[in-house]
């Protein structure tokens, strides 16, 4: 089995160790004998045809402004790749730019790709700290996601749009509606840094399964791994979020 991962703007959108998510996907694939190739997709690069999984990290307003025009131009090909079954993970600044637009703290409106049915407007106060979500990507199976958030952006989902989860502790999309992230089929957007995947191995496996499903049509059952260290990291991050409690 082989997977091709497209890493969008690794030079520009990579804060709070977001690059670590790629390392986790590669290692968890390798432990199952799945070959995984990472293709960096930078300025003026096109989206490769046979892509199984797309990834984009977070970034400050400055870096977002540098890539927004180029990303919007890649928009149709990116949406097509997802429509053709590619899985996708977008974190924070990358997540915001996959919505319709991001109005940053200077008031500049950065164009978005429109893959996610949402928009984002930066507020005065940053929403910072550990965060804990309840998430149900498989119907009837509620799991938790633990991470770290740091954003000025307030994200608003369209009526009826699917969130990644419900905030248990923390701010989430906007600190008001109790929602975090967005999900459109195999595409996931979230504010959770950390990086996200080392302390939430079930989500890494969900993404690998969905990426493999692009070729086979159905997510194969992946051999379980011994996640003692990951589970402890999740427990520590969850207890920090509980202790913080964060509200605007
Ligand atoms: N610059 C964006 C904001 O402040 C995204 C920040 C990030 O990626 N952590 O909301």
Tab-separated table of C-alpha atoms and ligand atoms in Angstrom:
chain	number	residue	atom	x	y	z
A	1	UNK	CA	0.000	0.000	0.000
A	2	UNK	CA	1.246	3.471	-0.851
A	3	UNK	CA	0.055	6.968	0.049
A	4	UNK	CA	0.968	10.334	-1.470
A	5	UNK	CA	0.663	13.289	0.920
A	6	UNK	CA	0.683	16.850	-0.403
A	7	UNK	CA	2.128	19.291	2.177
A	8	UNK	CA	0.953	22.803	1.296
A	9	UNK	CA	3.400	25.687	1.959
A	10	UNK	CA	5.691	23.905	4.468
A	11	UNK	CA	7.986	26.958	4.376
A	12	UNK	CA	5.247	29.460	5.254
A	13	UNK	CA	2.538	27.675	7.260
A	14	UNK	CA	4.225	25.783	10.051
A	15	UNK	CA	3.904	27.125	13.600
A	16	UNK	CA	3.599	25.435	17.011
A	17	UNK	CA	5.283	22.328	15.566
A	18	UNK	CA	2.524	21.712	13.007
A	19	UNK	CA	5.101	19.968	10.809
A	20	UNK	CA	5.045	17.190	13.460
A	21	UNK	CA	1.691	16.034	12.100
A	22	UNK	CA	3.400	14.866	8.909
A	23	UNK	CA	5.996	12.921	10.934
A	24	UNK	CA	3.224	11.130	12.842
A	25	UNK	CA	1.334	10.172	9.665
A	26	UNK	CA	4.550	8.871	8.092
A	27	UNK	CA	5.578	6.850	11.161
A	28	UNK	CA	2.135	5.330	11.813
A	29	UNK	CA	1.936	4.350	8.135
A	30	UNK	CA	5.442	2.827	8.235
A	31	UNK	CA	4.580	0.758	11.335
A	32	UNK	CA	1.867	-0.855	9.195
A	33	UNK	CA	4.107	-1.376	6.175
A	34	UNK	CA	2.387	1.423	4.243
A	35	UNK	CA	4.753	3.452	2.069
A	36	UNK	CA	4.111	7.182	2.373
A	37	UNK	CA	5.580	9.890	0.131
A	38	UNK	CA	5.385	13.564	1.113
A	39	UNK	CA	5.311	16.078	-1.736
A	40	UNK	CA	5.835	19.723	-0.740
A	41	UNK	CA	3.439	22.007	-2.649
A	42	UNK	CA	4.733	25.581	-2.652
A	43	UNK	CA	4.121	28.867	-4.444
A	44	UNK	CA	3.114	28.375	-8.077
A	45	UNK	CA	3.237	24.565	-7.711
A	46	UNK	CA	0.205	22.675	-9.006
A	47	UNK	CA	-1.773	20.130	-6.982
A	48	UNK	CA	-0.551	16.665	-8.141
A	49	UNK	CA	-3.237	14.453	-9.736
A	50	UNK	CA	-3.038	11.284	-7.668
A	51	UNK	CA	-2.997	12.816	-4.172
A	52	UNK	CA	-4.399	10.779	-1.262
A	53	UNK	CA	-4.022	13.261	1.588
A	54	UNK	CA	-3.509	17.026	1.737
A	55	UNK	CA	-2.077	18.843	4.740
A	56	UNK	CA	-1.690	22.525	5.606
A	57	UNK	CA	-0.446	24.002	8.871
A	58	UNK	CA	-0.978	27.287	10.700
A	59	UNK	CA	0.659	30.689	10.356
A	60	UNK	CA	0.673	34.295	11.506
A	61	UNK	CA	-1.351	36.875	9.578
A	62	UNK	CA	1.810	37.891	7.730
A	63	UNK	CA	2.481	34.421	6.329
A	64	UNK	CA	-1.198	33.920	5.516
A	65	UNK	CA	-1.157	37.147	3.495
A	66	UNK	CA	1.903	35.897	1.575
A	67	UNK	CA	0.242	32.626	0.472
A	68	UNK	CA	-3.484	33.524	0.278
A	69	UNK	CA	-3.516	34.612	-3.378
A	70	UNK	CA	-1.523	31.588	-4.525
A	71	UNK	CA	-3.698	29.213	-2.457
A	72	UNK	CA	-6.916	30.745	-3.832
A	73	UNK	CA	-5.562	30.145	-7.357
A	74	UNK	CA	-5.009	26.483	-6.420
A	75	UNK	CA	-8.552	26.394	-4.999
A	76	UNK	CA	-10.388	24.659	-7.881
A	77	UNK	CA	-7.734	21.901	-8.127
A	78	UNK	CA	-7.748	21.462	-4.342
A	79	UNK	CA	-11.542	21.173	-4.208
A	80	UNK	CA	-11.393	18.709	-7.100
A	81	UNK	CA	-8.808	16.579	-5.276
A	82	UNK	CA	-11.097	16.410	-2.231
A	83	UNK	CA	-14.132	15.705	-4.438
A	84	UNK	CA	-12.105	12.847	-5.955
A	85	UNK	CA	-11.690	11.332	-2.506
A	86	UNK	CA	-8.497	12.838	-1.076
A	87	UNK	CA	-8.472	13.232	2.711
A	88	UNK	CA	-7.362	16.589	4.137
A	89	UNK	CA	-6.167	18.074	7.431
A	90	UNK	CA	-5.931	21.859	7.810
A	91	UNK	CA	-4.734	23.537	10.999
A	92	UNK	CA	-5.535	27.067	12.205
A	93	UNK	CA	-4.244	29.629	9.656
A	94	UNK	CA	-4.468	26.991	6.905
A	95	UNK	CA	-7.978	26.063	8.100
A	96	UNK	CA	-9.068	29.718	7.956
A	97	UNK	CA	-7.826	30.078	4.345
A	98	UNK	CA	-9.827	27.018	3.248
A	99	UNK	CA	-13.018	28.874	4.212
A	100	UNK	CA	-14.480	31.711	2.110
A	101	UNK	CA	-12.215	34.479	3.519
A	102	UNK	CA	-10.138	35.565	6.509
A	103	UNK	CA	-10.348	39.232	7.568
A	104	UNK	CA	-7.135	39.721	9.529
A	105	UNK	CA	-6.328	42.114	12.338
A	106	UNK	CA	-5.353	44.859	9.893
A	107	UNK	CA	-8.810	44.592	8.312
A	108	UNK	CA	-7.396	43.130	5.111
A	109	UNK	CA	-9.705	40.469	3.643
A	110	UNK	CA	-7.665	37.477	2.468
A	111	UNK	CA	-9.409	35.358	-0.196
A	112	UNK	CA	-10.196	31.779	0.770
A	113	UNK	CA	-10.627	28.553	-1.191
A	114	UNK	CA	-14.253	28.011	-0.126
A	115	UNK	CA	-13.737	24.311	0.541
A	116	UNK	CA	-15.137	24.783	4.059
A	117	UNK	CA	-18.563	26.518	4.451
A	118	UNK	CA	-17.325	29.201	6.859
A	119	UNK	CA	-15.634	32.586	7.193
A	120	UNK	CA	-13.249	34.061	9.770
A	121	UNK	CA	-12.813	37.544	11.221
A	122	UNK	CA	-9.935	38.447	13.552
A	123	UNK	CA	-10.915	39.868	16.925
A	124	UNK	CA	-9.009	42.037	19.395
A	125	UNK	CA	-8.169	39.416	21.987
A	126	UNK	CA	-6.289	36.234	21.023
A	127	UNK	CA	-7.789	32.909	22.111
A	128	UNK	CA	-4.867	31.030	23.651
A	129	UNK	CA	-4.445	27.868	25.718
A	130	UNK	CA	-4.998	24.123	25.991
A	131	UNK	CA	-8.279	22.876	24.529
A	132	UNK	CA	-10.345	19.678	24.772
A	133	UNK	CA	-13.073	18.593	22.343
A	134	UNK	CA	-15.607	15.807	22.044
A	135	UNK	CA	-15.663	14.553	18.462
A	136	UNK	CA	-17.719	11.933	16.600
A	137	UNK	CA	-16.199	11.204	13.200
A	138	UNK	CA	-17.675	7.710	13.170
A	139	UNK	CA	-21.414	7.811	13.985
A	140	UNK	CA	-22.047	6.750	17.577
A	141	UNK	CA	-18.338	6.714	18.551
A	142	UNK	CA	-17.546	9.839	20.608
A	143	UNK	CA	-13.819	10.420	21.197
A	144	UNK	CA	-11.868	13.318	22.666
A	145	UNK	CA	-9.297	15.530	20.971
A	146	UNK	CA	-6.753	17.486	23.011
A	147	UNK	CA	-4.504	20.251	21.739
A	148	UNK	CA	-3.375	23.863	22.015
A	149	UNK	CA	-4.986	26.900	20.395
A	150	UNK	CA	-3.647	30.388	19.683
A	151	UNK	CA	-5.690	32.513	17.275
A	152	UNK	CA	-7.232	35.964	16.873
A	153	UNK	CA	-9.595	34.650	14.237
A	154	UNK	CA	-13.234	33.947	15.095
A	155	UNK	CA	-14.640	31.374	12.702
A	156	UNK	CA	-18.352	31.055	11.921
A	157	UNK	CA	-19.750	27.937	10.245
A	158	UNK	CA	-22.676	28.247	7.845
A	159	UNK	CA	-26.055	26.985	9.043
A	160	UNK	CA	-26.064	23.181	8.845
A	161	UNK	CA	-22.287	22.870	8.355
A	162	UNK	CA	-20.565	20.047	10.263
A	163	UNK	CA	-18.084	20.874	13.034
A	164	UNK	CA	-15.126	18.649	13.967
A	165	UNK	CA	-16.342	18.637	17.546
A	166	UNK	CA	-17.870	20.330	20.579
A	167	UNK	CA	-15.696	22.329	22.954
A	168	UNK	CA	-15.425	20.714	26.399
A	169	UNK	CA	-12.770	23.172	27.625
A	170	UNK	CA	-11.317	26.066	25.649
A	171	UNK	CA	-12.464	28.603	23.012
A	172	UNK	CA	-12.798	26.719	19.709
A	173	UNK	CA	-14.031	28.403	16.534
A	174	UNK	CA	-15.218	31.637	18.158
A	175	UNK	CA	-15.502	31.232	21.936
A	176	UNK	CA	-19.312	31.544	21.761
A	177	UNK	CA	-21.115	28.727	19.898
A	178	UNK	CA	-19.200	25.843	21.517
A	179	UNK	CA	-18.139	24.406	18.152
A	180	UNK	CA	-14.617	23.614	16.983
A	181	UNK	CA	-13.306	23.021	13.526
A	182	UNK	CA	-15.196	21.896	10.448
A	183	UNK	CA	-15.690	18.607	8.621
A	184	UNK	CA	-16.662	18.130	4.994
A	185	UNK	CA	-16.488	14.399	4.129
A	186	UNK	CA	-12.834	13.386	4.438
A	187	UNK	CA	-11.664	16.993	4.912
A	188	UNK	CA	-11.017	18.238	8.448
A	189	UNK	CA	-10.212	21.764	9.620
A	190	UNK	CA	-9.262	22.634	13.205
A	191	UNK	CA	-7.642	25.246	15.463
A	192	UNK	CA	-5.772	22.518	17.371
A	193	UNK	CA	-1.977	22.825	17.327
A	194	UNK	CA	0.393	20.962	19.560
A	195	UNK	CA	1.100	19.338	17.134
A	196	UNK	CA	-2.324	17.713	17.040
A	197	UNK	CA	-1.676	14.130	15.922
A	198	UNK	CA	0.971	12.846	18.421
A	199	UNK	CA	-1.503	13.289	21.291
A	200	UNK	CA	-4.557	12.152	19.253
A	201	UNK	CA	-3.431	8.963	17.469
A	202	UNK	CA	-7.007	7.891	16.657
A	203	UNK	CA	-7.381	10.954	14.410
A	204	UNK	CA	-4.080	10.147	12.665
A	205	UNK	CA	-5.376	6.637	11.967
A	206	UNK	CA	-8.724	7.991	10.812
A	207	UNK	CA	-6.906	10.234	8.273
A	208	UNK	CA	-4.685	7.362	7.080
A	209	UNK	CA	-7.742	5.125	6.662
A	210	UNK	CA	-9.650	7.789	4.723
A	211	UNK	CA	-6.603	8.458	2.524
A	212	UNK	CA	-6.311	4.729	1.760
A	213	UNK	CA	-10.039	4.659	1.007
A	214	UNK	CA	-9.489	7.068	-1.916
A	215	UNK	CA	-7.958	4.156	-3.873
A	216	UNK	CA	-10.017	1.277	-2.498
A	217	UNK	CA	-13.329	3.021	-1.809
A	218	UNK	CA	-13.423	1.829	1.800
A	219	UNK	CA	-11.208	2.674	4.775
A	220	UNK	CA	-9.289	-0.532	5.624
A	221	UNK	CA	-9.091	-1.598	9.286
A	222	UNK	CA	-5.576	-0.600	10.357
A	223	UNK	CA	-3.647	-2.889	12.683
A	224	UNK	CA	-3.829	-1.394	16.195
A	225	UNK	CA	-0.565	0.042	17.578
A	226	UNK	CA	0.710	0.223	21.160
A	227	UNK	CA	-0.051	3.889	21.929
A	228	UNK	CA	0.983	4.039	25.591
A	229	UNK	CA	3.050	7.209	25.168
A	230	UNK	CA	0.445	8.861	22.928
A	231	UNK	CA	-2.323	8.061	25.400
A	232	UNK	CA	-0.325	9.580	28.243
A	233	UNK	CA	0.313	12.724	26.147
A	234	UNK	CA	-3.430	12.904	25.495
A	235	UNK	CA	-4.202	12.527	29.208
A	236	UNK	CA	-1.729	15.282	30.171
A	237	UNK	CA	-3.069	17.676	27.510
A	238	UNK	CA	-6.674	16.898	28.540
A	239	UNK	CA	-6.007	17.556	32.226
A	240	UNK	CA	-4.279	20.861	31.356
A	241	UNK	CA	-7.347	21.901	29.335
A	242	UNK	CA	-9.654	20.901	32.200
A	243	UNK	CA	-7.514	22.897	34.645
A	244	UNK	CA	-7.582	25.962	32.366
A	245	UNK	CA	-11.286	26.111	31.699
A	246	UNK	CA	-10.825	29.183	29.366
A	247	UNK	CA	-13.757	31.428	28.487
A	248	UNK	CA	-13.702	34.850	26.838
B	1	LIG	N1	-3.133	34.254	12.084
B	1	LIG	C1	-4.304	33.514	12.416
B	1	LIG	C2	-4.986	34.023	13.678
B	1	LIG	O1	-4.420	34.693	14.404
B	1	LIG	C3	-3.954	32.028	12.575
B	1	LIG	C4	-3.014	31.796	13.713
B	1	LIG	C5	-2.465	30.364	13.756
B	1	LIG	O2	-2.303	29.667	12.753
B	1	LIG	N2	-2.114	29.914	14.947
B	1	LIG	O3	-6.088	33.697	13.936
